[in-house]
Coordinates of C-alpha atoms and ligand atoms in Angstrom, one line a residue:
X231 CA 103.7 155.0 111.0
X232 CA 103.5 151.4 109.8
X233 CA 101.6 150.3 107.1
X234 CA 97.3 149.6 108.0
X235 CA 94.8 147.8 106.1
X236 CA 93.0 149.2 103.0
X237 CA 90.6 147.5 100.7
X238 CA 91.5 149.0 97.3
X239 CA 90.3 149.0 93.5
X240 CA 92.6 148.4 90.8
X241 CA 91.8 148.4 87.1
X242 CA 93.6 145.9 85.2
X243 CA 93.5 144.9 81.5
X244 CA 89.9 146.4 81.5
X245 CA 89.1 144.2 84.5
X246 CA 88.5 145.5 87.8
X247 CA 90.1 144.0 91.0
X248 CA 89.6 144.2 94.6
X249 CA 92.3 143.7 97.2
X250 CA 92.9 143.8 100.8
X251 CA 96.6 145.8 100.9
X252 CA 98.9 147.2 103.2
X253 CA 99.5 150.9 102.4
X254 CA 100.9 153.9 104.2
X255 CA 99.6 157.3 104.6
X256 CA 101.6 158.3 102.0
X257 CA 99.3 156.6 99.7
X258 CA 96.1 158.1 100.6
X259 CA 94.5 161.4 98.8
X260 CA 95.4 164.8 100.1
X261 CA 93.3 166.3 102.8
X262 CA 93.1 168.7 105.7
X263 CA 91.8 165.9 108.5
X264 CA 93.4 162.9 109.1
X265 CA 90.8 159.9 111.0
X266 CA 91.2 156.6 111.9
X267 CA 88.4 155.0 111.1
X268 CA 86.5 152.8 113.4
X269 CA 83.3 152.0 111.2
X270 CA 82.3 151.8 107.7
X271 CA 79.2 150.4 106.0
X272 CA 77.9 148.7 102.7
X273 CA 75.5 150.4 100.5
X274 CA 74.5 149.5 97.3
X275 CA 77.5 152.0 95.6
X276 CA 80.2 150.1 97.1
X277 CA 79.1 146.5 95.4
X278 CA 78.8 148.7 92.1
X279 CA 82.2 149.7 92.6
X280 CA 83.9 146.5 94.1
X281 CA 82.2 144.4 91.0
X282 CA 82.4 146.7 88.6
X283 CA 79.0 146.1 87.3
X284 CA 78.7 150.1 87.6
X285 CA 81.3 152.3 86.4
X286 CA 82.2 154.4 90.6
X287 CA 85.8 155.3 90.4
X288 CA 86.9 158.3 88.3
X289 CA 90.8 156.5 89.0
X290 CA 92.6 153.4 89.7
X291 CA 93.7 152.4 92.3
X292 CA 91.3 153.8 94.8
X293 CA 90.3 152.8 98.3
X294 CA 86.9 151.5 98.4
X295 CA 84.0 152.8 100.7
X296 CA 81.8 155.9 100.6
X297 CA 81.5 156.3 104.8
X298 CA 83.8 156.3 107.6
X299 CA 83.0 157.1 111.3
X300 CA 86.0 157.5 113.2
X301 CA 87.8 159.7 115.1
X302 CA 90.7 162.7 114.3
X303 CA 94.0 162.0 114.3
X304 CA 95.4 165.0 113.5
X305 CA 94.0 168.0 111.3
X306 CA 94.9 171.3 109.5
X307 CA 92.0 172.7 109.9
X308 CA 90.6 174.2 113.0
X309 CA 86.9 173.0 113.1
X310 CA 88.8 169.6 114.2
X311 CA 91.5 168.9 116.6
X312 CA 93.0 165.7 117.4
X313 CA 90.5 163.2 119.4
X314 CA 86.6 164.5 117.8
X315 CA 84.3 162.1 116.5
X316 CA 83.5 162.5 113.7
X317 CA 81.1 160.9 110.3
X318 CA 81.9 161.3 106.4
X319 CA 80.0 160.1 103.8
X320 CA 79.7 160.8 100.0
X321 CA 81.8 163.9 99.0
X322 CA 83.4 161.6 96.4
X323 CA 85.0 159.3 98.6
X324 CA 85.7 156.0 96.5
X325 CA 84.9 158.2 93.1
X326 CA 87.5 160.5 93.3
X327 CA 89.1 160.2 96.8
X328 CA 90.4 157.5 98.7
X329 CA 87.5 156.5 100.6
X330 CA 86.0 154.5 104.2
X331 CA 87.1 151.1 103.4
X332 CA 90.8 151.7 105.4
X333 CA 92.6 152.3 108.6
X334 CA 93.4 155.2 108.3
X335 CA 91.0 157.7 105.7
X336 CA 92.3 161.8 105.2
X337 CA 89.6 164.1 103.8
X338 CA 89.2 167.2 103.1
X339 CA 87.3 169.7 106.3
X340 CA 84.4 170.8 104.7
X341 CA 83.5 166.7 104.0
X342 CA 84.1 166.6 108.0
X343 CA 80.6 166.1 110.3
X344 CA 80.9 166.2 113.9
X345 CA 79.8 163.0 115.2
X346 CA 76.0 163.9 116.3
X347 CA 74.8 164.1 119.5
X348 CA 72.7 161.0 119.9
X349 CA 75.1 158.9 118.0
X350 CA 78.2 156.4 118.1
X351 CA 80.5 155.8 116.2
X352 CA 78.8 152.7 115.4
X353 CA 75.3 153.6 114.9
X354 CA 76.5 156.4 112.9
X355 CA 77.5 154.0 110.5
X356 CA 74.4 151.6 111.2
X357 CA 73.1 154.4 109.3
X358 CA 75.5 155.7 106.7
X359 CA 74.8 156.9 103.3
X360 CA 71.4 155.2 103.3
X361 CA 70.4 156.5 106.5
X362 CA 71.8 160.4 106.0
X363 CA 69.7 160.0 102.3
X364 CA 66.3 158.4 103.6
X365 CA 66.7 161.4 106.3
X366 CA 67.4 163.8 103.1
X367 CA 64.3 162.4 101.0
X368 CA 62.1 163.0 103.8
X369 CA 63.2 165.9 105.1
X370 CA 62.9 167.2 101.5
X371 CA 59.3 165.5 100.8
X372 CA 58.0 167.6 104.1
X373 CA 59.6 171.0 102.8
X374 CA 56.9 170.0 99.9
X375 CA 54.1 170.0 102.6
X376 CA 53.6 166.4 103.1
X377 CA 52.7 165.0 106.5
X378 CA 50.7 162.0 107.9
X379 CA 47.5 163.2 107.7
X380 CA 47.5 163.0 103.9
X381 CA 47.7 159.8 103.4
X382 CA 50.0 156.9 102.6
X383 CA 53.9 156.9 101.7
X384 CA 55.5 154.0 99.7
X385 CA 58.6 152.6 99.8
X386 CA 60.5 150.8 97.6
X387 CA 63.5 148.6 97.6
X388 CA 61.8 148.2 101.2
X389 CA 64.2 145.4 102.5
X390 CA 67.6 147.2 100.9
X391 CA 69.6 150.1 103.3
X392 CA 67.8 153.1 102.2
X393 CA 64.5 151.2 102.2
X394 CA 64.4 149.9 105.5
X395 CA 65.9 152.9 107.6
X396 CA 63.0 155.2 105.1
X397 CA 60.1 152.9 106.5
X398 CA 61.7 152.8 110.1
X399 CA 61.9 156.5 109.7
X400 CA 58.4 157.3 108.3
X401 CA 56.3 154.6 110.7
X402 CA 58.3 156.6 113.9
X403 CA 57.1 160.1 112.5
X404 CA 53.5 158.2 112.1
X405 CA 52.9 157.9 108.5
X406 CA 51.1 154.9 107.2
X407 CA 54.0 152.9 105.5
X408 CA 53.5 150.6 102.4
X409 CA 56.5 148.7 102.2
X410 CA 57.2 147.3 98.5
X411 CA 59.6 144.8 98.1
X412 CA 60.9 142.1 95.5
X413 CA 61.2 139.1 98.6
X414 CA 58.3 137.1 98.7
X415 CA 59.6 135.3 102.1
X416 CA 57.1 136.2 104.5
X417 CA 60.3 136.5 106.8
X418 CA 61.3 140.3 104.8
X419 CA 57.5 140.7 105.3
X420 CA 56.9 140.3 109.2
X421 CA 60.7 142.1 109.4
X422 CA 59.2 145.3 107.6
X423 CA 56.3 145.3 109.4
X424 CA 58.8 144.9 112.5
X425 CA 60.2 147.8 111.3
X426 CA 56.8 150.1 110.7
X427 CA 55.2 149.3 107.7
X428 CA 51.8 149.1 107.9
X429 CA 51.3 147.6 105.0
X430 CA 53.6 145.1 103.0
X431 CA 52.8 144.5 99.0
X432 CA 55.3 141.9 96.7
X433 CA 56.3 144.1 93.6
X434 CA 55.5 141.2 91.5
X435 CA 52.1 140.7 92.8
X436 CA 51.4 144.5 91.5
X437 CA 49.2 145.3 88.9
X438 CA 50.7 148.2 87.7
X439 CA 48.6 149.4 85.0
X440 CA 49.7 151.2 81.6
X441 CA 47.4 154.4 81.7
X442 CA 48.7 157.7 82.2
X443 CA 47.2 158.1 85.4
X444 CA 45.8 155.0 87.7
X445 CA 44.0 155.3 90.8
X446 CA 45.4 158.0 93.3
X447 CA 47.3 155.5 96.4
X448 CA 49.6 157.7 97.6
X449 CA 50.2 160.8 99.2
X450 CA 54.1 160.5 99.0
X451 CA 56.7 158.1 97.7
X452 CA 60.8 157.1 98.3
X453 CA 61.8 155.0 95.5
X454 CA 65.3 153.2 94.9
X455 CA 64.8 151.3 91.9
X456 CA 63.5 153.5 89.0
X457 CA 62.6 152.2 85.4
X458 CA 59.1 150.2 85.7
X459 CA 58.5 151.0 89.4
X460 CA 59.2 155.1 89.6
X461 CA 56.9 154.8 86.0
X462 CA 54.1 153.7 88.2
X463 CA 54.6 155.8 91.0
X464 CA 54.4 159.0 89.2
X465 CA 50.8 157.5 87.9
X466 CA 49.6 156.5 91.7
X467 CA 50.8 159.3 93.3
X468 CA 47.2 161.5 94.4
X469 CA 47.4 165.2 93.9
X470 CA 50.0 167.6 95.2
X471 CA 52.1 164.3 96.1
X472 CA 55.9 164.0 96.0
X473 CA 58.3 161.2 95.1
X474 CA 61.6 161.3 96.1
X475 CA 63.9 159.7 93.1
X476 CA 67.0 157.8 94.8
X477 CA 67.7 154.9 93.2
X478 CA 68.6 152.9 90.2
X479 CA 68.6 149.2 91.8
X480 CA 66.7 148.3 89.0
X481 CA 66.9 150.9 86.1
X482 CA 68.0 154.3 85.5
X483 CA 64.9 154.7 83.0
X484 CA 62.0 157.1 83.9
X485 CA 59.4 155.9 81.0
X486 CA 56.2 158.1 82.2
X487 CA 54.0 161.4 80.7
X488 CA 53.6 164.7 81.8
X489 CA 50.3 164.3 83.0
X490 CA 50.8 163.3 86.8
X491 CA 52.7 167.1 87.0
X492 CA 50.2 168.9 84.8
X493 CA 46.5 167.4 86.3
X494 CA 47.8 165.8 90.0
X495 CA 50.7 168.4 90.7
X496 CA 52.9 165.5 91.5
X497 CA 56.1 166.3 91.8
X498 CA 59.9 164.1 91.5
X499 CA 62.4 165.0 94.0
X500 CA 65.6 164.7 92.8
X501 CA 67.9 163.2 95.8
X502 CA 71.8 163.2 95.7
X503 CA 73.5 162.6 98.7
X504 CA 77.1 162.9 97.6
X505 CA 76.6 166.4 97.5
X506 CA 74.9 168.3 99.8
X507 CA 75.0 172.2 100.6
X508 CA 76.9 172.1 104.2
X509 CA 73.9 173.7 106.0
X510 CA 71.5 170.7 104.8
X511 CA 74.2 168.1 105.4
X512 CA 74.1 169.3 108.9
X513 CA 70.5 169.6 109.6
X514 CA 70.0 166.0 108.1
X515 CA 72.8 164.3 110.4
X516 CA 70.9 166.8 113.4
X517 CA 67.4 165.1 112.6
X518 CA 68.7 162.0 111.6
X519 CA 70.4 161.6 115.3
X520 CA 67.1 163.2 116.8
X521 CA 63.6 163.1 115.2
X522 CA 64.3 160.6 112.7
X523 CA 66.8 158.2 114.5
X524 CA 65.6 154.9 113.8
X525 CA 63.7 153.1 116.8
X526 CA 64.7 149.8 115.1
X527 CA 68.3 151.1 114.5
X528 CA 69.9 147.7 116.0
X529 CA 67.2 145.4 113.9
X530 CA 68.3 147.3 110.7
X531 CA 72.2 146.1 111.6
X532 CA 71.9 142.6 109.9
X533 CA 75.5 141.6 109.7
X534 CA 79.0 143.2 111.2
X535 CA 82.2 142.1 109.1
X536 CA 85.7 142.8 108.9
X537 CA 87.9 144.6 106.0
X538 CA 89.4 140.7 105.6
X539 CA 85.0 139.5 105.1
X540 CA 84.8 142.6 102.9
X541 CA 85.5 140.8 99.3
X542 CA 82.6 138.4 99.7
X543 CA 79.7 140.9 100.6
X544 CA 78.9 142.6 97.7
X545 CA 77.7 140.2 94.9
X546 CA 74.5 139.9 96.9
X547 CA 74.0 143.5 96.6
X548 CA 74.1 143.0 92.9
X549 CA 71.8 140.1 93.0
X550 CA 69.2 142.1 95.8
X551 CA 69.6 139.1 97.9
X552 CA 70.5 141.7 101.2
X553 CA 68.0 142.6 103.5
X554 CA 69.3 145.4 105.7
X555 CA 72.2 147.3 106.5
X556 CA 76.1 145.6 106.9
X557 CA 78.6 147.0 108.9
X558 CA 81.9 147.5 108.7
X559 CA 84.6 146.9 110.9
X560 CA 87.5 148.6 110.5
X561 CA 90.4 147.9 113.5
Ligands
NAP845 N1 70.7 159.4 95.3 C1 71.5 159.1 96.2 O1 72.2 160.0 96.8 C2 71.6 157.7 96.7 C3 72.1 157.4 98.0 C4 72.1 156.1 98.5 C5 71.6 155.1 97.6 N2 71.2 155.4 96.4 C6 70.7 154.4 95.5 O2 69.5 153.9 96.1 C7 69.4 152.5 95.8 C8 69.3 151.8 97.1 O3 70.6 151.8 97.7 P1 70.9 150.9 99.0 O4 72.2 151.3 99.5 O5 69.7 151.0 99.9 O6 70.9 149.5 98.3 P2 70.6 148.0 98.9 O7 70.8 148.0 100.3 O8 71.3 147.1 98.0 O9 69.0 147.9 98.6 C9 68.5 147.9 97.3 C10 67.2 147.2 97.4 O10 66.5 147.4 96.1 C11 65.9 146.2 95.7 N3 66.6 145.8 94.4 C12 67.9 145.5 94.3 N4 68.2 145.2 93.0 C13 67.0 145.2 92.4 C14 66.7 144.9 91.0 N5 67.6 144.5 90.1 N6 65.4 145.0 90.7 C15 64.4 145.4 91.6 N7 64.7 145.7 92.9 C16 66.0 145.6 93.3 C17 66.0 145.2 96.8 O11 65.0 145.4 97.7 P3 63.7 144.5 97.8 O12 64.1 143.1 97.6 O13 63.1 144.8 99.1 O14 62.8 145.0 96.7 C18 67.3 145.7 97.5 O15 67.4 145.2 98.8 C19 70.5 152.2 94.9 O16 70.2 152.3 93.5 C20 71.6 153.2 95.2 O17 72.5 153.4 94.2 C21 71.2 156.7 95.9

């Protein structure tokens, strides 16, 4: 085969640089399943990576990207045979592995999801890792018995990936959706409550209060930023409550007391995404395609690029001027 297009990370002289090459499969990490990829997306990892500001890659170079949807070129292993659909995301891919930002990705099987039913290629990376991890948080969050009827669920980081596909999610299962977001445009505003929210409040605008516990708001929570904001959830949050911890868009700090735990029963949901037991990861892409598929999935999609537009996308990830989700386009 001739060389294809990969965007891949190099460190050099403690600096780390991005480049669109031309490689061969020959380059790429080992695997079992070979796909060409058809669609990747942006999420908030990937500018980490491609700027450096966060430390992503485990070893240099490495191609970018923690999803691909594409479809098998050839495989070793016989769950997949030449011409299935399929999704991967997380599983180390642009820690470890070569990742979704390429032609041509190869992968280990057990990283392998059939494409659900109920998806394309391209909404399957409409959603991505922030779809497949809003779907986790709240799948999660109702295996600890919440449900509409108990009251509100914020969201944080409302206008990012995760955010926006969580409140999408939430408002189509018919919770009532605070949105909480750092854009004070009332553009992000109507587009949230476009989305489902029910309410929209500007983080700044919060008075967040320093006691251990503040007034009970909510009966469940998905956060991406931590520090501050998770702080105050964990004092808002009414009894028996549960926040699901994703993020770190603003800090990894979690500066709070016991209390919530020991006189709401709140609890903190741990979510990682990057590795998930096969039967969850399953389950989530099933209800992600079915019960909690977006009904705004082509309103999330704010921008389609190319691997040659790739470069330029991802200091406004750094600088939480994105509002949505960015695909990827990889022929
Ligand atoms: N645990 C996991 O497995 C997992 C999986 C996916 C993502 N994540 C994490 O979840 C977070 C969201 O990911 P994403 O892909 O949805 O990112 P994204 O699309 O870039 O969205 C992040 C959103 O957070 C807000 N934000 C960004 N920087 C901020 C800052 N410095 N201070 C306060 N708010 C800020 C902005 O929303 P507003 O302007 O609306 O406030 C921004 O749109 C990230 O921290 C990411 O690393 C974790």
């Amino acid at each position: 085969m001739t060389s294809f297009k990969a965007f891949r990370i190099h460190s050099e002289d403690g600096a780390i640089i991005p480049r669109l090459e031309n490689i061969h499969l020959d380059d790429l990490s080992d695997g079992d399943v070979l796909i060409r990829g058809s669609y990747s997306s942006i999420n908030y990892k990937d500018a980490l990576a491609a700027t450096g500001t966060g430390k992503i890659q485990r070893r240099f170079p490495l191609v970018g990207g923690v999803d691909v949807a594409g479809t098998v070129v050839e495989s070793t292993d016989d769950r997949f045979a030449a011409g299935d659909e399929v999704v991967v995301t997380g599983c180390g891919l642009s820690e470890t592995h070569d990742g979704g930002f390429a032609q041509y990705v190869r992968v280990k099987g057990d990283w392998v999801n059939a494409l659900p039913e109920g998806l394309d290629l391209r909404s399957a990376m409409a959603l991505g890792t922030a779809g497949f991890t809003a779907g986790l948080a709240i799948h999660r969050m109702e295996h600890n018995a919440m449900s509409p009827d108990q009251g509100p669920v914020a969201v944080t980081g409302a206008t990012g990936g995760v955010g926006s596909i969580a409140v999408d999610m939430l408002g189509g299962l018919g919770y009532a959706v605070t949105a909480i977001t750092g854009k004070s445009e009332p553009a992000a505003g109507d587009w949230l409550r476009q989305l489902g929210a029910k309410e929209v409040w500007i983080r700044d605008e919060i008075d967040m209060g320093h006691r251990p516990l503040e007034k009970a708001l909510w009966a469940g929570a998905i956060d991406n930023l931590g520090g501050d904001t998770l702080a105050w959830l964990t004092r808002t949050t009414g009894h028996y409550g549960c926040i699901a911890s994703i993020g770190l868009a603003a800090s990894p700090e979690l500066k709070t007391t016991v209390m919530p735990f020991i006189l709401r029963g709140v609890s903190v949901l741990g979510i990682n995404s990057v590795f998930v037991p096969p039967d969850l990861r399953q389950q989530v892409w099933h209800r992600v395609a079915t019960d909690l598929k977006p009904a705004h999935l082509q309103q999330l999609v704010t921008r389609e690029v190319t691997l040659d537009e790739l470069a330029e996308c991802f200091q406004a990830y750094i600088d939480a001027r994105v509002t949505g989700r960015t695909i990827v386009r990889l022929d």
